[in-house]
């Protein structure tokens, strides 16, 4: 299966991986590879989005994703505005819709939305004229994360096809796992997921993956192991016993990593809980590409902004 | 003397096993005569040629929102929606503000309904004071004031001891206890049916088991007490199985199913990309449950249909999926949605369809009406089974527009509604 890049993105928005065709995914990844070069230049800036305005509307705490978008916007010469929930009128009782309509009245070209509830970007995308980019909605999707993960794998392995990718952790509450299953399976990778049975949502296999309870089975022979953050802040006290016990059964330790292929890549979307889902010896070890993921995040977000602004996959000129 | 003659219709009356071309003469609000040919110079005449003439349709599960939430619906707009949907009577749930947990509120609702006219309104009283699930409300006082059933709808009667006692106590009045079955601890923070669709959408699921454990308990308590349990808006295969088993053992358990649970699946949440008009409780279920419900209607396990008409203001629904309130309106779409699905698609005999909306609910809730026998109250629903129309919420009489059926083209609509011998609504002819 060789996926041919689509000539352009069909929609005005990027609300998730689910609506994307393999060709569109390929286009974003190809474009992102070219965007990576910009960061290597002495002047890390191109005028591709000069005169465009991007609102980063972050209704849920985020450092990495917001910074990554901001860097991407600046490298493309867009004007960025940051709007975060704590500083906003949300606390005064304004609805998301009203907030978005007010921001749109200032005529931005993009709204990058991070929101704690699933579907919020989809609801806004229906109503707004600006392009909506989903920067994570509840436990639903985090498309730019999956794209940067795919780019990271592709850069190391040249292709996604046939790669065995094991994703381990809290499957129930993770948007990263959902976007990754959709993207990787669509691009011909073999996806396995594993987590505590009490945190495996019903019917996840229907999204395009094999579901395991024991992480050892999932990572056996894997090309890539991706660990998910245990979202301690989202857990009640009934889903699994303790962080200590979680480490015993689901942490990626050097011993467990030996079950995977010798050159298996270790990934984590961050922020990591060291000593909970991942052992520092693995996180900082030679197989880890965790910081490369962060670097690639900027390139992927540049590509998405550039393509949604009407770019056709040609490299951004100076 | 007021006289109304409904001429040349196809009279379908399950209580008389009738399905034939007849005219119906109504005198002073009562059915006076049924015959092939009736001439009456003094009577107002409705030409019902091509229409079905049925006992008035009764919706035993609506939320009229008054007192307290008049921005969503009032008793006046609610009954206007009812008659425009072909309903001659509705039973309204007690989760108003204040709740209908006393004779005073029951009387208020009846007085407002009398002012509004149009449809008959039968209040359902609260099981517990303040709907709080702790103390038994003054059930007998409310019966005297006109309550026809008891429920804490919107919530289950969570406390099994209270459920036991209300099932015992209400036997004094021979009224059913209507339970909204869900175990709140299993619902947790769920907002749609738990299954593959919810998983893909990242929405928290409400498992079918949340409903089924409570239905199982209620069937057991019905057997223990001999009281009458009516399961509101039953929505899962397992819940239906529990009801079927209970009936086989002779328990006084009955159930209703809503049009939306029969006509839609949880896929609607994905297909509409998080449209909050697909959010209701119980949630739209997966196809295996929907198929079981349709089977339950066809085999008679389902006793009646009811809308769970739950108006909400557009502002409330224009929120994130997790934050929007549960509920959809149903009065003005129920008849075409269920006729199209059950009779046209699944070949349910028309007589049984009429029974599910008229004689059956009348029997379960011991309401006058539900029959066109001579001497019965002249509540009549006329159906135009050939009418085709598209659901257009802008034309609703209800104050609210929260329907998941907007834009659907359906066949088989109400043609006219007669309450107490008065024509209270007629479909506009093109």
XYZ file of C-alpha atoms in Angstrom:
748
model
C 0.000 0.000 0.000
C 1.552 3.255 -1.091
C -0.533 6.205 -0.095
C -0.469 9.032 -2.586
C -0.630 12.469 -1.024
C -3.862 14.338 -1.696
C -3.455 17.588 -3.613
C -5.023 19.570 -0.777
C -7.118 19.256 2.385
C -10.833 19.080 1.680
C -12.259 20.795 4.744
C -11.736 24.241 6.197
C -11.051 22.686 9.622
C -8.956 20.030 11.280
C -11.312 18.684 13.944
C -9.870 15.189 14.068
C -8.145 12.341 12.301
C -11.486 10.623 11.749
C -12.556 12.859 8.831
C -9.137 12.657 7.089
C -8.371 10.363 4.169
C -5.034 8.535 3.998
C -4.054 10.902 1.187
C -4.729 13.939 3.361
C -2.688 12.443 6.201
C 0.129 11.783 3.754
C -0.060 15.379 2.522
C 0.221 16.762 6.052
C 3.166 14.494 6.883
C 4.977 15.315 3.629
C 4.451 19.019 4.198
C 5.602 18.713 7.814
C 8.852 17.114 6.704
C 9.538 20.192 4.615
C 8.555 22.456 7.477
C 11.189 20.782 9.636
C 13.878 22.337 7.484
C 12.798 25.825 8.404
C 13.854 25.207 11.997
C 17.365 24.387 10.771
C 17.827 27.771 9.125
C 19.563 30.709 10.784
C 16.349 32.714 10.412
C 13.544 30.392 11.473
C 10.739 32.267 9.809
C 8.890 32.274 6.496
C 6.203 34.726 5.396
C 3.647 32.058 4.440
C 0.968 33.248 6.873
C 1.860 36.921 6.958
C -1.292 38.925 7.666
C -3.147 35.901 9.025
C -4.475 35.917 12.557
C -4.601 32.861 14.783
C -6.508 32.730 18.046
C -5.229 30.103 20.435
C -8.327 29.418 22.493
C -7.263 27.176 25.335
C -10.118 26.326 27.651
C -8.103 23.668 29.430
C -4.628 23.860 30.880
C -1.867 23.071 28.415
C 1.716 24.205 28.128
C 3.308 22.046 25.515
C 0.562 22.079 22.912
C -0.085 25.793 23.250
C 3.610 26.638 22.995
C 4.008 24.319 20.060
C 1.165 26.014 18.179
C 2.548 29.421 19.059
C 6.000 28.574 17.780
C 4.467 27.154 14.598
C 2.410 30.301 14.091
C 5.405 32.578 14.631
C 7.609 30.619 12.227
C 4.947 31.123 9.584
C 4.679 34.858 10.404
C 1.074 34.687 11.572
C -0.194 36.989 14.311
C -1.117 34.964 17.386
C -3.545 35.819 20.135
C -3.746 33.739 23.252
C -6.945 33.271 25.154
C -6.901 30.969 28.121
C -9.807 29.946 30.283
C -8.556 31.393 33.537
C -8.106 34.867 32.034
C -11.310 34.794 30.076
C -14.897 35.806 30.511
C -15.789 32.126 30.816
C -15.690 32.531 34.565
C -18.330 35.241 34.161
C -20.712 32.699 32.666
C -20.237 33.286 28.951
C -20.858 30.195 26.846
C -18.254 28.704 24.556
C -20.383 29.649 21.582
C -20.591 33.294 22.627
C -16.876 33.419 23.368
C -16.125 32.002 19.941
C -18.547 34.346 18.173
C -16.997 37.321 19.928
C -13.534 36.231 18.929
C -14.691 35.613 15.388
C -16.083 39.135 15.244
C -12.431 40.210 15.321
C -11.987 38.291 12.082
C -9.277 35.761 12.823
C -8.371 33.203 10.167
C -7.841 30.335 12.590
C -9.153 29.291 15.948
C -7.030 26.679 17.674
C -9.227 25.144 20.358
C -8.269 23.061 23.350
C -11.313 22.068 25.351
C -12.115 19.686 28.162
C -15.288 18.371 26.483
C -15.484 16.081 23.487
C -17.000 17.594 20.370
C -16.505 21.264 21.239
C -14.362 21.949 18.131
C -16.910 20.171 15.931
C -19.711 22.302 17.312
C -17.723 25.491 16.692
C -16.555 24.431 13.247
C -20.187 24.159 12.120
C -20.898 27.744 13.080
C -17.654 29.659 12.538
C -16.221 30.895 9.265
C -12.647 30.657 10.578
C -10.744 27.412 10.319
C -11.021 25.466 13.559
C -8.049 23.344 14.591
C -8.639 20.848 17.360
C -5.841 20.988 19.910
C -7.474 18.284 22.022
C -11.147 17.809 22.929
C -11.919 15.828 26.058
C -11.237 12.140 25.596
C -12.051 12.374 21.906
C -9.263 13.446 19.567
C -5.924 15.181 19.504
C -5.170 15.120 15.789
C -1.942 17.128 15.720
C -0.508 14.849 18.416
C -1.218 11.757 16.319
C 0.242 13.494 13.272
C 3.448 14.377 15.091
C 3.693 10.834 16.440
C 3.273 9.481 12.913
C 5.874 11.897 11.574
C 8.314 10.780 14.260
C 7.837 7.115 13.389
C 8.031 7.807 9.671
C 11.262 9.746 9.973
C 12.852 6.818 11.812
C 11.356 4.031 9.749
C 10.609 5.647 6.371
C 7.092 4.231 6.418
C 4.177 3.617 8.741
C 3.021 0.590 6.853
C 3.464 -2.677 8.702
C 4.846 -1.015 11.825
C 3.620 -2.691 15.005
C 2.746 0.086 17.433
C 1.782 -0.733 21.013
C 0.010 1.989 22.991
C -0.216 1.397 26.728
C -2.026 3.143 29.559
C -5.328 4.749 30.456
C -7.247 4.061 27.253
C -10.546 5.317 28.632
C -9.569 8.915 29.182
C -7.010 9.331 26.419
C -7.634 11.376 23.292
C -4.096 10.615 22.158
C -4.830 6.915 21.859
C -7.989 7.505 19.838
C -6.358 9.775 17.278
C -3.374 7.447 17.044
C -5.471 4.324 16.465
C -7.383 6.077 13.685
C -4.315 7.518 12.003
C -1.943 4.581 12.280
C -4.480 1.947 11.232
C -5.514 4.128 8.294
C -1.888 4.319 7.174
C -1.302 0.575 7.327
C 0.347 0.208 10.722
C -0.709 -2.522 13.117
C -1.957 -1.015 16.359
C -2.172 -2.794 19.683
C -3.481 -1.159 22.816
C -3.218 -2.296 26.419
C -4.296 -0.995 29.779
C -6.002 -1.943 33.018
C -9.287 -3.713 32.132
C -11.173 -1.112 34.171
C -9.813 1.590 31.843
C -10.514 -0.111 28.513
C -13.571 1.438 26.864
C -16.174 -0.811 25.226
C -15.633 -1.532 21.557
C -12.265 0.166 21.111
C -11.204 -2.635 18.748
C -13.777 -1.348 16.255
C -11.592 1.733 15.787
C -8.883 -0.414 14.215
C -6.708 -2.019 16.889
C -6.131 -5.151 18.912
C -6.936 -4.785 22.599
C -4.845 -6.414 25.331
C -5.078 -6.451 29.094
C -1.464 -7.382 29.781
C 1.019 -4.908 28.432
C 3.626 -7.646 27.958
C 1.472 -9.238 25.250
C 0.941 -5.920 23.534
C 4.583 -4.884 23.407
C 5.991 -8.293 22.445
C 7.819 -7.791 19.171
C 6.608 -4.203 18.766
C 8.395 -1.645 16.572
C 7.112 1.238 18.665
C 5.885 1.489 22.251
C 3.910 4.573 23.087
C 3.139 5.156 26.749
C 0.138 7.217 27.810
C 0.090 9.566 30.717
C -1.952 8.363 33.660
C -4.236 11.310 34.177
C -4.242 11.289 37.926
C -6.365 14.445 37.987
C -9.155 12.724 36.033
C -9.335 9.530 38.033
C -11.690 8.699 40.805
C -10.323 6.233 43.311
C -12.143 3.222 41.934
C -10.561 2.709 38.507
C -7.266 1.209 39.673
C -5.857 0.795 43.150
C -2.721 2.917 43.475
C 0.039 4.524 41.460
C 2.373 2.012 43.079
C 0.393 -0.948 41.802
C -0.012 0.723 38.427
C 3.767 0.866 38.077
C 3.967 -2.845 38.891
C 1.692 -3.855 36.048
C 1.791 -1.088 33.429
C 5.010 0.899 33.622
C 7.516 0.684 30.796
C 10.648 -0.562 32.519
C 13.933 -1.629 30.934
C 12.976 -5.272 31.581
C 9.642 -4.974 29.821
C 11.151 -3.038 26.942
C 13.281 -6.105 26.162
C 10.076 -7.857 25.031
C 9.810 -5.447 22.112
C 12.047 -5.398 19.025
C 15.640 -4.527 19.741
C 15.413 -1.149 18.037
C 11.907 -0.413 19.282
C 11.137 3.297 19.580
C 9.887 4.610 22.898
C 7.353 7.425 22.722
C 5.304 9.468 25.164
C 3.017 12.424 24.409
C 3.980 14.143 27.645
C 3.881 15.378 30.230
C 5.425 12.236 31.715
C 4.843 10.894 35.178
C 8.288 9.460 35.735
C 8.175 6.353 37.852
C 4.463 5.888 37.212
C 3.888 4.894 33.584
C 7.495 5.137 32.487
C 10.791 4.424 34.142
C 13.380 7.184 33.764
C 15.942 4.727 32.453
C 13.647 4.149 29.493
C 12.455 7.719 29.098
C 16.027 8.971 28.916
C 17.441 5.873 27.217
C 18.792 5.442 23.705
C 15.511 4.205 22.252
C 13.532 7.193 23.454
C 12.344 9.675 20.808
C 10.229 11.652 23.241
C 11.975 14.979 22.647
C 12.006 14.461 18.890
C 8.229 14.181 19.146
C 8.179 17.674 20.588
C 10.368 19.012 17.773
C 8.155 17.354 15.180
C 5.075 18.818 16.830
C 6.057 22.272 15.648
C 6.567 21.059 12.083
C 3.220 19.261 12.007
C 1.374 22.302 13.306
C 3.093 24.512 10.764
C 1.998 22.100 8.041
C -1.601 22.059 9.231
C -1.809 25.846 9.424
C -0.140 26.236 6.055
C -2.373 23.698 4.310
C -5.601 24.984 5.841
C -4.627 28.491 4.741
C -4.714 27.220 1.195
C -1.181 25.942 0.669
C -0.881 23.099 -1.810
C 1.909 21.052 -0.352
C 4.697 23.009 -2.038
C 7.387 24.013 0.402
C 6.969 27.372 1.978
C 9.156 29.819 0.116
C 11.159 32.561 1.770
C -76.833 20.459 22.311
C -73.544 20.370 20.413
C -73.350 17.807 17.641
C -70.403 16.712 15.559
C -70.557 14.208 12.733
C -67.331 12.598 11.512
C -68.359 11.172 8.153
C -67.049 8.404 5.971
C -63.848 7.677 7.859
C -62.173 4.352 8.469
C -62.928 3.749 12.135
C -60.203 1.791 13.896
C -61.096 1.048 17.507
C -59.215 -1.744 19.280
C -61.729 -1.765 22.154
C -64.476 -2.856 19.766
C -62.246 -4.756 17.354
C -63.449 -2.338 14.710
C -61.745 -1.534 11.435
C -64.364 -0.439 8.931
C -65.862 2.475 7.096
C -68.209 4.198 9.520
C -69.498 7.576 10.499
C -69.361 8.723 14.109
C -71.972 10.982 15.651
C -70.964 12.882 18.747
C -73.537 14.574 20.939
C -72.625 16.711 23.940
C -69.078 15.485 24.130
C -69.914 11.787 24.046
C -69.900 9.217 21.298
C -73.612 8.812 20.457
C -73.702 6.550 17.429
C -71.562 4.636 14.979
C -73.089 3.597 11.686
C -72.293 3.264 8.015
C -74.522 6.187 7.086
C -75.562 8.903 9.464
C -77.292 12.085 8.395
C -77.718 14.916 10.865
C -78.685 18.365 9.599
C -77.822 20.077 12.887
C -74.358 18.663 13.291
C -71.044 20.205 12.360
C -69.579 17.811 9.808
C -66.033 16.641 9.298
C -65.535 14.804 6.046
C -63.152 12.046 7.055
C -62.982 10.409 3.658
C -59.537 8.877 3.357
C -58.791 9.365 7.049
C -58.522 6.937 9.933
C -60.800 7.716 12.869
C -59.277 6.426 16.104
C -59.839 6.793 19.831
C -57.977 9.880 21.050
C -54.246 9.316 21.378
C -52.861 9.586 24.900
C -49.265 10.397 25.784
C -48.618 9.193 29.311
C -45.193 10.791 29.590
C -44.686 14.495 28.943
C -42.958 17.357 30.711
C -45.033 20.526 30.529
C -42.474 22.480 32.617
C -45.044 24.676 34.367
C -44.750 25.755 37.149
C -41.158 26.894 37.208
C -39.676 26.479 33.739
C -42.122 28.493 31.644
C -39.294 29.536 29.306
C -39.109 25.914 28.110
C -42.832 25.172 27.881
C -46.082 26.150 29.522
C -49.165 24.073 30.053
C -50.845 26.152 27.326
C -48.076 25.662 24.740
C -47.696 22.031 25.763
C -51.331 21.164 25.126
C -51.237 23.130 21.866
C -48.317 20.937 20.811
C -50.209 17.859 21.997
C -53.307 18.439 19.890
C -51.181 19.428 16.880
C -49.473 16.081 17.285
C -52.768 14.210 17.374
C -52.955 13.779 21.144
C -56.172 14.340 23.053
C -54.678 13.753 26.499
C -51.301 13.859 28.205
C -49.942 12.834 31.600
C -47.464 15.404 32.882
C -44.507 14.541 35.047
C -43.970 16.164 38.430
C -40.410 17.499 38.051
C -41.472 21.121 37.910
C -40.440 23.896 40.303
C -42.005 23.519 42.785
C -42.416 19.843 42.020
C -45.883 18.356 41.910
C -45.604 16.726 45.307
C -48.748 18.184 46.864
C -52.452 18.566 46.128
C -51.947 22.323 45.744
C -49.607 21.903 42.784
C -51.793 19.176 41.295
C -54.755 21.551 41.491
C -52.722 24.375 39.974
C -51.799 22.203 36.989
C -55.408 21.145 36.489
C -56.623 24.734 36.715
C -54.041 25.895 34.157
C -54.974 23.009 31.891
C -58.654 23.868 32.162
C -57.899 27.469 31.145
C -55.840 26.285 28.200
C -58.507 23.842 27.026
C -57.436 21.820 23.975
C -56.044 18.554 25.398
C -56.871 16.856 28.676
C -54.057 16.993 31.220
C -53.629 14.309 33.855
C -50.983 15.163 36.440
C -48.530 12.563 37.671
C -47.670 13.204 41.300
C -44.272 12.835 42.943
C -43.482 9.674 44.849
C -41.309 11.559 47.301
C -41.429 14.998 48.835
C -39.401 17.397 46.739
C -38.491 14.456 44.462
C -35.711 13.875 46.944
C -36.254 10.170 47.320
C -36.490 10.255 51.094
C -40.021 10.823 52.369
C -43.250 9.587 50.818
C -45.284 12.477 49.423
C -49.007 12.909 50.186
C -50.083 10.499 47.526
C -53.714 10.223 48.631
C -54.212 13.994 48.687
C -52.863 14.212 45.173
C -55.156 11.404 43.982
C -58.083 13.404 45.338
C -56.834 16.447 43.456
C -56.603 14.469 40.215
C -53.219 12.755 40.051
C -53.399 9.533 38.041
C -49.992 7.994 38.738
C -46.841 8.595 40.792
C -43.258 9.017 39.748
C -40.021 10.784 40.639
C -39.341 10.955 36.901
C -36.127 12.595 35.902
C -34.716 10.460 38.658
C -35.248 6.865 39.724
C -36.825 5.951 43.036
C -33.348 5.007 44.133
C -34.180 3.856 47.621
C -35.569 0.315 47.400
C -37.341 0.653 50.727
C -39.232 3.718 49.518
C -40.081 1.945 46.271
C -41.439 -0.997 48.216
C -43.583 1.213 50.413
C -45.009 3.337 47.608
C -45.909 0.187 45.689
C -47.788 -0.991 48.752
C -49.402 2.301 49.668
C -50.634 3.188 46.175
C -52.678 -0.011 46.091
C -55.173 1.888 48.203
C -55.878 3.998 45.113
C -55.080 1.495 42.356
C -52.677 3.830 40.574
C -49.404 2.836 38.901
C -45.951 3.869 40.064
C -43.935 5.026 37.069
C -40.211 4.522 37.485
C -37.404 6.192 35.578
C -34.995 3.301 35.869
C -31.309 3.997 36.194
C -28.706 3.295 38.810
C -27.031 6.692 39.224
C -23.744 5.184 40.324
C -23.533 3.206 37.078
C -24.604 6.191 34.997
C -21.738 8.080 36.650
C -21.098 11.057 34.371
C -22.267 9.321 31.225
C -23.881 11.355 28.462
C -24.636 8.771 25.764
C -25.038 5.017 25.373
C -21.915 3.121 26.355
C -20.612 1.328 23.300
C -18.360 1.575 20.290
C -19.808 4.911 19.177
C -19.259 6.585 22.558
C -15.760 5.147 22.671
C -14.917 6.586 19.265
C -16.401 9.959 20.182
C -14.641 10.050 23.535
C -17.928 10.636 25.339
C -18.605 8.984 28.652
C -21.027 6.098 28.336
C -24.193 5.132 30.151
C -24.215 1.341 30.182
C -27.423 -0.541 29.408
C -26.839 -2.228 32.761
C -27.554 1.050 34.579
C -31.169 0.742 33.441
C -31.399 -3.018 33.663
C -30.384 -3.413 37.304
C -33.117 -0.969 38.312
C -35.770 -2.612 36.128
C -34.831 -5.989 37.606
C -35.257 -4.561 41.101
C -38.619 -3.045 40.238
C -39.930 -6.326 38.837
C -38.857 -8.086 42.033
C -40.562 -5.419 44.142
C -43.734 -5.592 42.035
C -43.869 -9.292 42.800
C -43.151 -8.738 46.476
C -45.832 -6.110 46.923
C -48.436 -6.808 44.272
C -48.184 -3.121 43.352
C -48.290 -1.834 39.793
C -44.962 -0.763 38.305
C -44.859 1.010 34.978
C -41.350 1.296 33.520
C -40.912 4.686 31.872
C -39.016 5.045 28.569
C -37.648 1.506 28.553
C -34.649 1.433 26.242
C -32.626 -1.773 26.444
C -32.899 -5.396 25.441
C -32.127 -6.594 28.959
C -34.732 -4.321 30.542
C -37.315 -5.651 28.112
C -36.344 -9.222 28.990
C -36.824 -8.461 32.696
C -40.296 -7.057 31.979
C -41.179 -10.036 29.801
C -40.121 -12.459 32.535
C -41.987 -10.499 35.175
C -45.170 -10.537 33.123
C -44.798 -14.283 32.570
C -44.669 -14.741 36.337
C -47.734 -12.577 36.776
C -46.121 -9.433 38.158
C -48.074 -6.228 37.565
C -45.341 -4.678 35.471
C -45.892 -2.687 32.306
C -43.688 -0.523 30.152
C -43.595 2.236 27.586
C -41.100 2.940 24.813
C -40.463 6.307 23.164
C -40.450 7.054 19.436
C -36.833 8.205 19.516
C -35.599 5.002 21.134
C -37.347 3.031 18.390
C -36.352 5.180 15.435
C -32.777 6.253 16.194
C -29.548 4.661 17.360
C -26.499 6.012 19.143
C -24.931 6.450 15.711
C -27.021 9.648 15.472
C -24.614 11.340 17.890
C -21.729 10.667 15.519
C -23.698 11.364 12.348
C -24.766 14.787 13.629
C -21.273 15.442 14.982
C -22.269 16.060 18.602
C -25.646 17.720 17.991
C -27.094 18.050 21.491
C -30.590 17.271 20.178
C -29.407 13.665 20.206
C -28.819 13.839 23.961
C -31.531 12.378 26.146
C -31.844 10.072 29.123
C -32.019 7.167 28.674
C -29.702 7.665 25.729
C -30.191 6.509 22.151
C -29.065 2.895 22.206
C -27.107 0.679 19.832
C -28.880 -1.270 17.050
C -29.151 -4.541 19.025
C -31.223 -2.756 21.664
C -33.314 -0.895 19.105
C -34.094 -4.135 17.281
C -35.127 -5.746 20.577
C -37.442 -2.813 21.342
C -39.118 -3.046 17.943
C -39.542 -6.782 18.490
C -41.013 -6.010 21.908
C -43.575 -3.723 20.291
C -44.461 -6.313 17.663
C -44.832 -9.162 20.176
C -46.855 -7.115 22.660
C -44.333 -6.946 25.512
C -44.326 -3.166 25.151
C -47.620 -1.928 26.547
C -47.716 1.543 25.117
C -45.779 4.284 23.397
C -45.014 7.596 25.087
C -42.915 10.565 24.025
C -41.043 11.697 27.143
C -41.601 15.150 25.586
C -38.842 17.147 27.304
C -38.652 20.738 26.087
C -35.446 22.695 26.609
C -34.603 26.221 25.540
C -32.300 26.591 22.528
C -29.753 28.412 24.702
C -29.523 25.409 27.015
C -28.958 23.031 24.146
C -26.350 25.312 22.507
C -23.674 24.068 24.866
C -20.941 21.457 24.827
C -22.383 17.927 24.604
C -21.406 17.155 28.199
C -23.050 20.307 29.512
C -26.325 20.374 27.550
C -29.406 19.052 29.367
C -30.869 15.650 28.537
C -34.154 15.573 26.636
C -35.976 16.063 23.351
C -39.453 17.241 22.413
C -41.716 14.596 20.947
C -45.381 15.533 20.871
C -45.406 16.918 17.333
C -43.362 14.152 15.720
C -44.421 11.026 17.629
C -47.270 9.904 15.404
C -45.507 10.128 12.033
C -42.235 8.752 13.429
C -43.915 5.693 14.933
C -46.411 5.165 12.113
C -43.709 5.340 9.472
C -41.437 2.979 11.394
C -43.828 0.486 12.960
C -46.713 0.227 10.513
C -45.082 1.051 7.189
C -41.671 -0.484 7.729
C -42.323 -3.263 10.251
C -45.907 -4.081 9.239
C -47.430 -3.652 12.691
C -51.198 -3.979 12.182
C -52.847 -0.553 12.307
C -55.228 -1.732 15.041
C -52.274 -2.518 17.317
C -50.625 0.793 16.482
C -53.792 2.610 17.520
C -53.993 0.530 20.692
C -50.415 1.420 21.681
C -51.309 5.094 21.563
C -54.892 5.032 22.886
C -56.672 2.098 24.505
C -53.566 0.643 26.129
C -52.392 3.797 27.925
C -56.006 4.524 28.931
C -56.236 1.094 30.514
C -52.855 1.259 32.290
C -53.475 4.695 33.776
C -57.243 4.159 34.182
C -58.073 7.221 32.126
C -61.404 8.021 30.554
C -61.182 7.769 26.777
C -59.171 5.420 24.652
C -62.366 4.052 23.119
C -65.070 5.049 20.643
C -67.752 2.931 22.264
C -71.114 4.647 22.519
C -71.114 6.706 25.714
C -67.344 7.237 25.775
C -65.874 10.719 25.973
C -65.643 11.965 22.402
C -61.863 12.187 22.180
C -60.919 11.313 18.634
C -57.673 11.321 16.680
C -57.972 11.478 12.907
C -54.998 10.208 10.951
C -54.073 11.060 7.406
C -51.973 8.034 6.566
C -51.147 9.298 3.091
C -49.882 12.689 4.197
C -46.183 13.199 3.637
C -44.346 16.043 5.268
C -40.933 17.098 6.469
C -40.404 17.762 10.165
C -39.960 21.517 10.502
C -39.275 22.632 14.082
C -39.976 26.261 13.164
C -43.633 25.322 12.889
C -43.887 23.601 16.273
C -46.521 24.830 18.726
C -44.204 23.784 21.513
C -42.060 26.583 22.912
C -39.008 24.425 22.331
C -37.391 23.053 19.188
C -35.077 20.367 20.509
C -35.950 17.526 18.172
C -33.602 14.956 16.655
C -36.026 14.485 13.747
C -35.686 17.900 12.064
C -35.607 17.557 8.302
C -36.920 13.987 8.221
C -39.541 13.294 5.604
C -42.253 11.088 7.082
C -45.522 9.573 5.945
C -48.624 9.263 8.105
C -49.539 12.381 10.053
C -52.413 13.370 12.318
C -55.259 14.943 10.361
C -57.432 16.406 13.091
C -57.894 16.212 16.835
C -61.241 16.170 18.629
C -61.480 16.559 22.398
C -64.829 16.235 24.143
C -66.607 16.549 20.808
C -64.830 19.789 19.891
C -62.481 20.030 16.945
C -59.396 21.481 18.597
C -56.944 21.121 15.732
C -56.997 20.419 11.994
C -54.100 19.846 9.666
C -53.700 22.588 7.091
C -54.366 21.231 3.635
C -52.043 22.305 0.872
